[in-house]
CSV table of C-alpha atoms in Angstrom, one decimal:
chain,number,residue,atom,x,y,z
A,1,MET,CA,79.7,70.7,68.3
A,2,SER,CA,80.4,74.1,66.8
A,3,ARG,CA,80.5,74.3,63.0
A,4,SER,CA,82.3,77.6,63.1
A,5,ARG,CA,85.6,78.1,61.4
A,6,PRO,CA,88.4,80.1,62.9
A,7,ARG,CA,89.1,83.6,61.4
A,8,PRO,CA,92.4,83.9,59.5
A,9,ASP,CA,94.1,85.7,62.4
A,10,SER,CA,92.6,83.5,65.1
A,11,VAL,CA,95.0,82.1,67.6
A,12,ALA,CA,94.6,78.6,69.2
A,13,PHE,CA,93.8,78.4,72.9
A,14,SER,CA,96.9,76.3,73.4
A,15,ASP,CA,99.1,78.9,71.8
A,16,LEU,CA,97.7,81.6,74.0
A,17,ALA,CA,98.5,79.4,77.1
A,18,ARG,CA,102.1,79.0,75.9
A,19,ALA,CA,102.4,82.7,75.1
A,20,ALA,CA,101.3,83.6,78.6
A,21,TYR,CA,103.8,81.0,80.0
A,22,CYS,CA,106.7,82.2,77.7
A,23,PRO,CA,106.4,83.6,74.1
A,24,ARG,CA,109.8,82.0,73.3
A,25,GLN,CA,108.4,78.6,74.2
A,26,LEU,CA,105.6,79.2,71.8
A,27,TYR,CA,108.1,80.1,69.1
A,28,TYR,CA,109.8,76.7,69.5
A,29,ALA,CA,106.5,74.8,69.6
A,30,ARG,CA,105.4,76.4,66.4
A,31,ARG,CA,108.7,75.8,64.7
A,32,GLU,CA,108.7,72.1,65.6
A,33,ASP,CA,104.9,71.8,65.1
A,34,ASP,CA,104.9,70.4,68.6
A,35,ARG,CA,101.3,70.7,69.8
A,36,ASP,CA,100.2,67.3,71.0
A,37,PRO,CA,100.3,66.6,74.8
A,38,PRO,CA,102.2,63.5,75.8
A,39,PRO,CA,100.2,60.3,76.7
A,40,ALA,CA,100.8,60.8,80.4
A,41,ALA,CA,99.0,64.2,80.1
A,42,ARG,CA,96.1,62.8,78.2
A,43,GLU,CA,95.6,60.1,80.8
A,44,ARG,CA,95.4,62.8,83.5
A,45,VAL,CA,93.0,64.9,81.4
A,46,ASP,CA,90.6,61.9,81.0
A,47,LEU,CA,90.2,61.6,84.6
A,48,ALA,CA,87.9,64.7,84.4
A,49,TYR,CA,85.3,62.4,82.8
A,50,ARG,CA,85.5,59.7,85.5
A,51,TYR,CA,84.7,61.6,88.8
A,52,PRO,CA,81.9,59.2,90.0
A,53,ASP,CA,84.0,56.1,89.1
A,54,LEU,CA,87.0,57.5,90.8
A,55,ARG,CA,85.1,58.3,94.0
A,56,ALA,CA,84.1,54.6,94.2
A,57,MET,CA,87.5,53.1,93.7
A,58,ASP,CA,89.4,51.4,96.4
A,59,ASP,CA,93.0,52.3,97.5
A,60,ALA,CA,94.6,49.8,95.2
A,61,ALA,CA,92.7,51.0,92.2
A,62,LEU,CA,93.5,54.7,92.9
A,63,GLU,CA,97.2,54.0,93.5
A,64,SER,CA,97.2,52.5,90.0
A,65,ALA,CA,95.4,55.4,88.4
A,66,PRO,CA,97.2,58.5,87.2
A,67,VAL,CA,96.3,60.6,90.2
A,68,ASP,CA,98.8,62.7,92.0
A,69,ARG,CA,97.5,62.4,95.7
A,70,PRO,CA,97.3,59.6,98.2
A,71,PRO,CA,93.9,57.7,97.9
A,72,THR,CA,92.4,59.1,101.1
A,73,GLU,CA,93.4,62.6,100.3
A,74,TYR,CA,92.2,62.3,96.6
A,75,ARG,CA,88.8,60.9,97.7
A,76,ALA,CA,88.4,63.8,100.1
A,77,ALA,CA,89.2,66.2,97.3
A,78,LEU,CA,86.6,64.6,95.0
A,79,ALA,CA,84.1,64.8,97.9
A,80,ARG,CA,84.6,68.5,97.8
A,81,VAL,CA,84.0,68.6,94.1
A,82,ALA,CA,80.8,66.6,94.6
A,83,ASP,CA,79.5,69.3,97.0
A,84,ARG,CA,79.7,71.9,94.2
A,85,ASP,CA,76.3,73.1,93.0
A,86,ASP,CA,77.4,72.3,89.4
A,87,TYR,CA,78.7,68.8,90.1
A,88,ASP,CA,75.9,67.2,88.1
A,89,ARG,CA,76.8,69.1,85.1
A,90,LEU,CA,80.4,68.5,85.5
A,91,THR,CA,79.8,64.7,85.5
A,92,ASP,CA,77.1,65.0,82.7
A,93,PRO,CA,78.0,68.1,80.6
A,94,ALA,CA,75.9,69.2,77.6
A,95,GLY,CA,78.9,68.7,75.5
A,96,THR,CA,82.5,67.4,75.7
A,97,ARG,CA,85.5,68.5,73.7
A,98,VAL,CA,83.4,71.1,72.0
A,99,PHE,CA,85.3,73.2,69.3
A,100,LEU,CA,84.8,76.9,69.8
A,101,ALA,CA,85.8,79.7,67.2
A,102,GLY,CA,85.5,83.2,68.6
A,103,LYS,CA,86.6,86.6,67.2
A,104,ASP,CA,90.2,86.2,68.3
A,105,ALA,CA,90.8,82.7,69.4
A,106,HIS,CA,89.7,79.1,68.8
A,107,GLY,CA,90.1,75.7,70.5
A,108,LEU,CA,88.4,73.1,72.6
A,109,ALA,CA,86.1,73.5,75.7
A,110,TYR,CA,86.7,70.2,77.4
A,111,LYS,CA,83.2,70.4,78.8
A,112,LEU,CA,80.3,72.7,78.1
A,113,LEU,CA,77.9,73.2,81.0
A,114,GLU,CA,74.5,74.5,80.2
A,115,PRO,CA,72.9,75.6,83.5
A,116,ASP,CA,69.4,76.3,82.0
A,117,GLY,CA,69.3,73.3,79.5
A,118,ASP,CA,70.0,75.1,76.3
A,119,GLY,CA,72.2,78.1,77.2
A,120,THR,CA,69.9,80.7,75.6
A,121,ASP,CA,68.0,82.1,78.5
A,122,GLY,CA,68.6,82.5,82.2
A,123,GLU,CA,72.1,81.8,83.4
A,124,PRO,CA,75.0,81.7,80.9
A,125,PRO,CA,76.8,78.5,79.8
A,126,VAL,CA,80.1,77.7,81.3
A,127,PRO,CA,83.0,76.3,79.4
A,128,THR,CA,85.6,74.2,81.2
A,129,ILE,CA,89.5,73.7,80.6
A,130,VAL,CA,91.1,70.6,81.8
A,131,THR,CA,94.8,70.5,82.7
A,132,PRO,CA,96.9,67.5,83.8
A,133,GLY,CA,99.1,69.4,86.2
A,134,ALA,CA,98.8,70.6,89.8
A,135,PRO,CA,96.9,73.7,90.9
A,136,PRO,CA,98.3,76.6,92.8
A,137,GLU,CA,97.3,77.2,96.5
A,138,SER,CA,94.5,79.3,95.3
A,139,GLY,CA,93.2,80.4,92.0
A,140,VAL,CA,94.7,79.1,88.7
A,141,TRP,CA,98.0,79.6,87.0
A,142,GLU,CA,98.1,82.5,84.6
A,143,PRO,CA,98.5,80.3,81.3
A,144,GLN,CA,95.4,78.3,82.4
A,145,ALA,CA,93.5,81.6,83.2
A,146,VAL,CA,94.3,82.8,79.8
A,147,ARG,CA,93.1,79.7,78.2
A,148,ALA,CA,89.8,79.7,80.2
A,149,VAL,CA,89.1,83.4,79.3
A,150,ALA,CA,89.8,82.6,75.6
A,151,ALA,CA,87.2,79.8,75.9
A,152,ALA,CA,84.6,82.0,77.6
A,153,LYS,CA,85.2,84.8,75.0
A,154,ALA,CA,84.9,82.3,72.1
A,155,LEU,CA,81.8,80.9,73.5
A,156,ALA,CA,80.3,84.4,74.1
A,157,TRP,CA,81.1,85.3,70.4
A,158,GLU,CA,79.3,82.2,69.2
A,159,ARG,CA,76.3,82.6,71.4
A,160,ASP,CA,76.2,86.4,71.1
A,161,ARG,CA,75.8,86.7,74.8
A,162,GLU,CA,78.0,87.3,77.8
A,163,VAL,CA,79.8,84.3,79.3
A,164,PRO,CA,81.4,85.9,82.5
A,165,ARG,CA,83.2,82.8,83.8
A,166,ALA,CA,84.8,79.5,82.9
A,167,LEU,CA,86.1,76.6,85.0
A,168,VAL,CA,89.5,75.0,85.2
A,169,GLU,CA,89.7,71.4,86.4
A,170,TYR,CA,92.8,69.7,87.8
A,171,PRO,CA,91.5,66.1,87.8
A,172,ALA,CA,94.8,64.5,88.9
A,173,HIS,CA,94.4,66.5,92.1
A,174,GLY,CA,90.6,66.5,92.5
A,175,VAL,CA,90.4,70.3,92.2
A,176,VAL,CA,88.0,72.6,90.2
A,177,ARG,CA,88.5,76.3,90.2
A,178,SER,CA,86.5,79.2,88.7
A,179,VAL,CA,87.9,81.9,86.5
A,180,ARG,CA,86.0,85.2,86.2
A,181,VAL,CA,86.4,87.2,83.0
A,182,GLY,CA,87.2,90.5,84.8
A,183,VAL,CA,89.6,93.2,84.1
A,184,ARG,CA,92.8,91.6,85.1
A,185,LYS,CA,92.2,88.3,83.6
A,186,THR,CA,91.2,89.9,80.3
A,187,ALA,CA,94.3,92.1,80.4
A,188,ALA,CA,96.4,88.8,80.7
A,189,TYR,CA,94.5,87.3,77.8
A,190,ARG,CA,95.1,90.3,75.6
A,191,ARG,CA,98.8,90.5,76.4
A,192,ALA,CA,99.0,86.8,75.4
A,193,LEU,CA,97.0,87.4,72.3
A,194,ARG,CA,99.4,90.2,71.2
A,195,ALA,CA,102.5,88.1,72.0
A,196,ALA,CA,101.2,85.2,70.0
A,197,ARG,CA,100.3,87.2,67.0
A,198,GLY,CA,103.5,89.1,67.1
A,199,ILE,CA,106.0,86.2,67.0
A,200,ASP,CA,108.1,86.2,63.8
A,201,GLY,CA,111.3,85.1,65.3
A,202,PRO,CA,112.7,84.0,68.7
A,203,PRO,CA,111.3,86.5,71.4
A,204,PRO,CA,113.6,87.5,74.2
A,205,ARG,CA,114.4,85.1,76.9
A,206,LEU,CA,112.5,85.5,80.2
A,207,ARG,CA,114.2,87.6,82.9
A,208,GLY,CA,114.0,88.0,86.7
A,209,GLY,CA,111.5,85.9,88.6
A,210,ALA,CA,109.8,84.7,85.4
A,211,ARG,CA,113.0,82.6,84.8
A,212,SER,CA,111.6,80.0,87.2
A,213,ASN,CA,109.4,78.9,84.2
A,214,CYS,CA,112.6,77.9,82.4
A,215,GLU,CA,113.1,75.0,85.0
A,216,ARG,CA,109.9,73.4,83.7
A,217,CYS,CA,110.3,74.0,80.1
A,218,ALA,CA,111.0,71.3,77.5
A,219,TYR,CA,113.0,73.7,75.3
A,220,ALA,CA,115.2,75.0,78.0
A,221,ASP,CA,118.3,73.3,76.6
A,222,GLU,CA,117.7,74.5,73.1
A,223,CYS,CA,116.9,78.0,74.4
A,224,GLY,CA,120.2,78.1,76.1
A,225,VAL,CA,119.2,78.9,79.6
A,226,ARG,CA,120.7,77.1,82.6
A,227,THR,CA,118.2,75.1,84.6
A,228,ARG,CA,118.0,72.4,87.2
A,229,SER,CA,115.3,70.5,85.2
A,230,LEU,CA,115.0,70.4,81.4
A,231,ARG,CA,111.6,68.7,80.9
A,232,SER,CA,108.2,68.7,82.6
A,233,LEU,CA,104.5,68.2,82.1
A,234,LEU,CA,103.5,71.7,81.0
A,235,GLY,CA,99.7,71.3,81.5
A,236,LEU,CA,98.7,72.6,78.1
């Protein structure tokens, strides 16, 4: 595990994800010191460390597990994960819950994959982010992409080498997606970083299409927006 300490102006990965989702949500979370995920979220995250066992479970066991797909569909999804070239490293990573402290951000990489054994030569290491929520039809949600880029950049800072991608795992759905640290993803990361660092009071409420985020926000009632649903699992 890294012994690096965050710089004074470093921002937590989780704060960056919240800032990408809604800066006002981050303001409320900081004010209430509300950083810990609920137990149900932790149970879903822990599934990422149990893929071989989950693949071997019968229907009854899977139905009692915190997975969000029917047993047959879930096993099929895990079979696709098992076909990945990095499956062995996903199930036996070089490190788990590794603390990373980069130039601008700090937080946990849920897994650290070392393709060449030590991460110093050959292919670069790959950090993973694990989320309890559901994936989009393709790619990853922007808050999780921001968090993945933050992990890749922090690892690159620690190793003094390029880390061009990270993974986002959705273990309750049996899905693993790759995030490239390209121009667009880096721009979203930079926007979230500026937003997180710039909060000194309640930011403006979301407008337009972004207001759909309010329906899944635990602070919607306090924020004063009208929504159909006031609480949800945020996947942070």
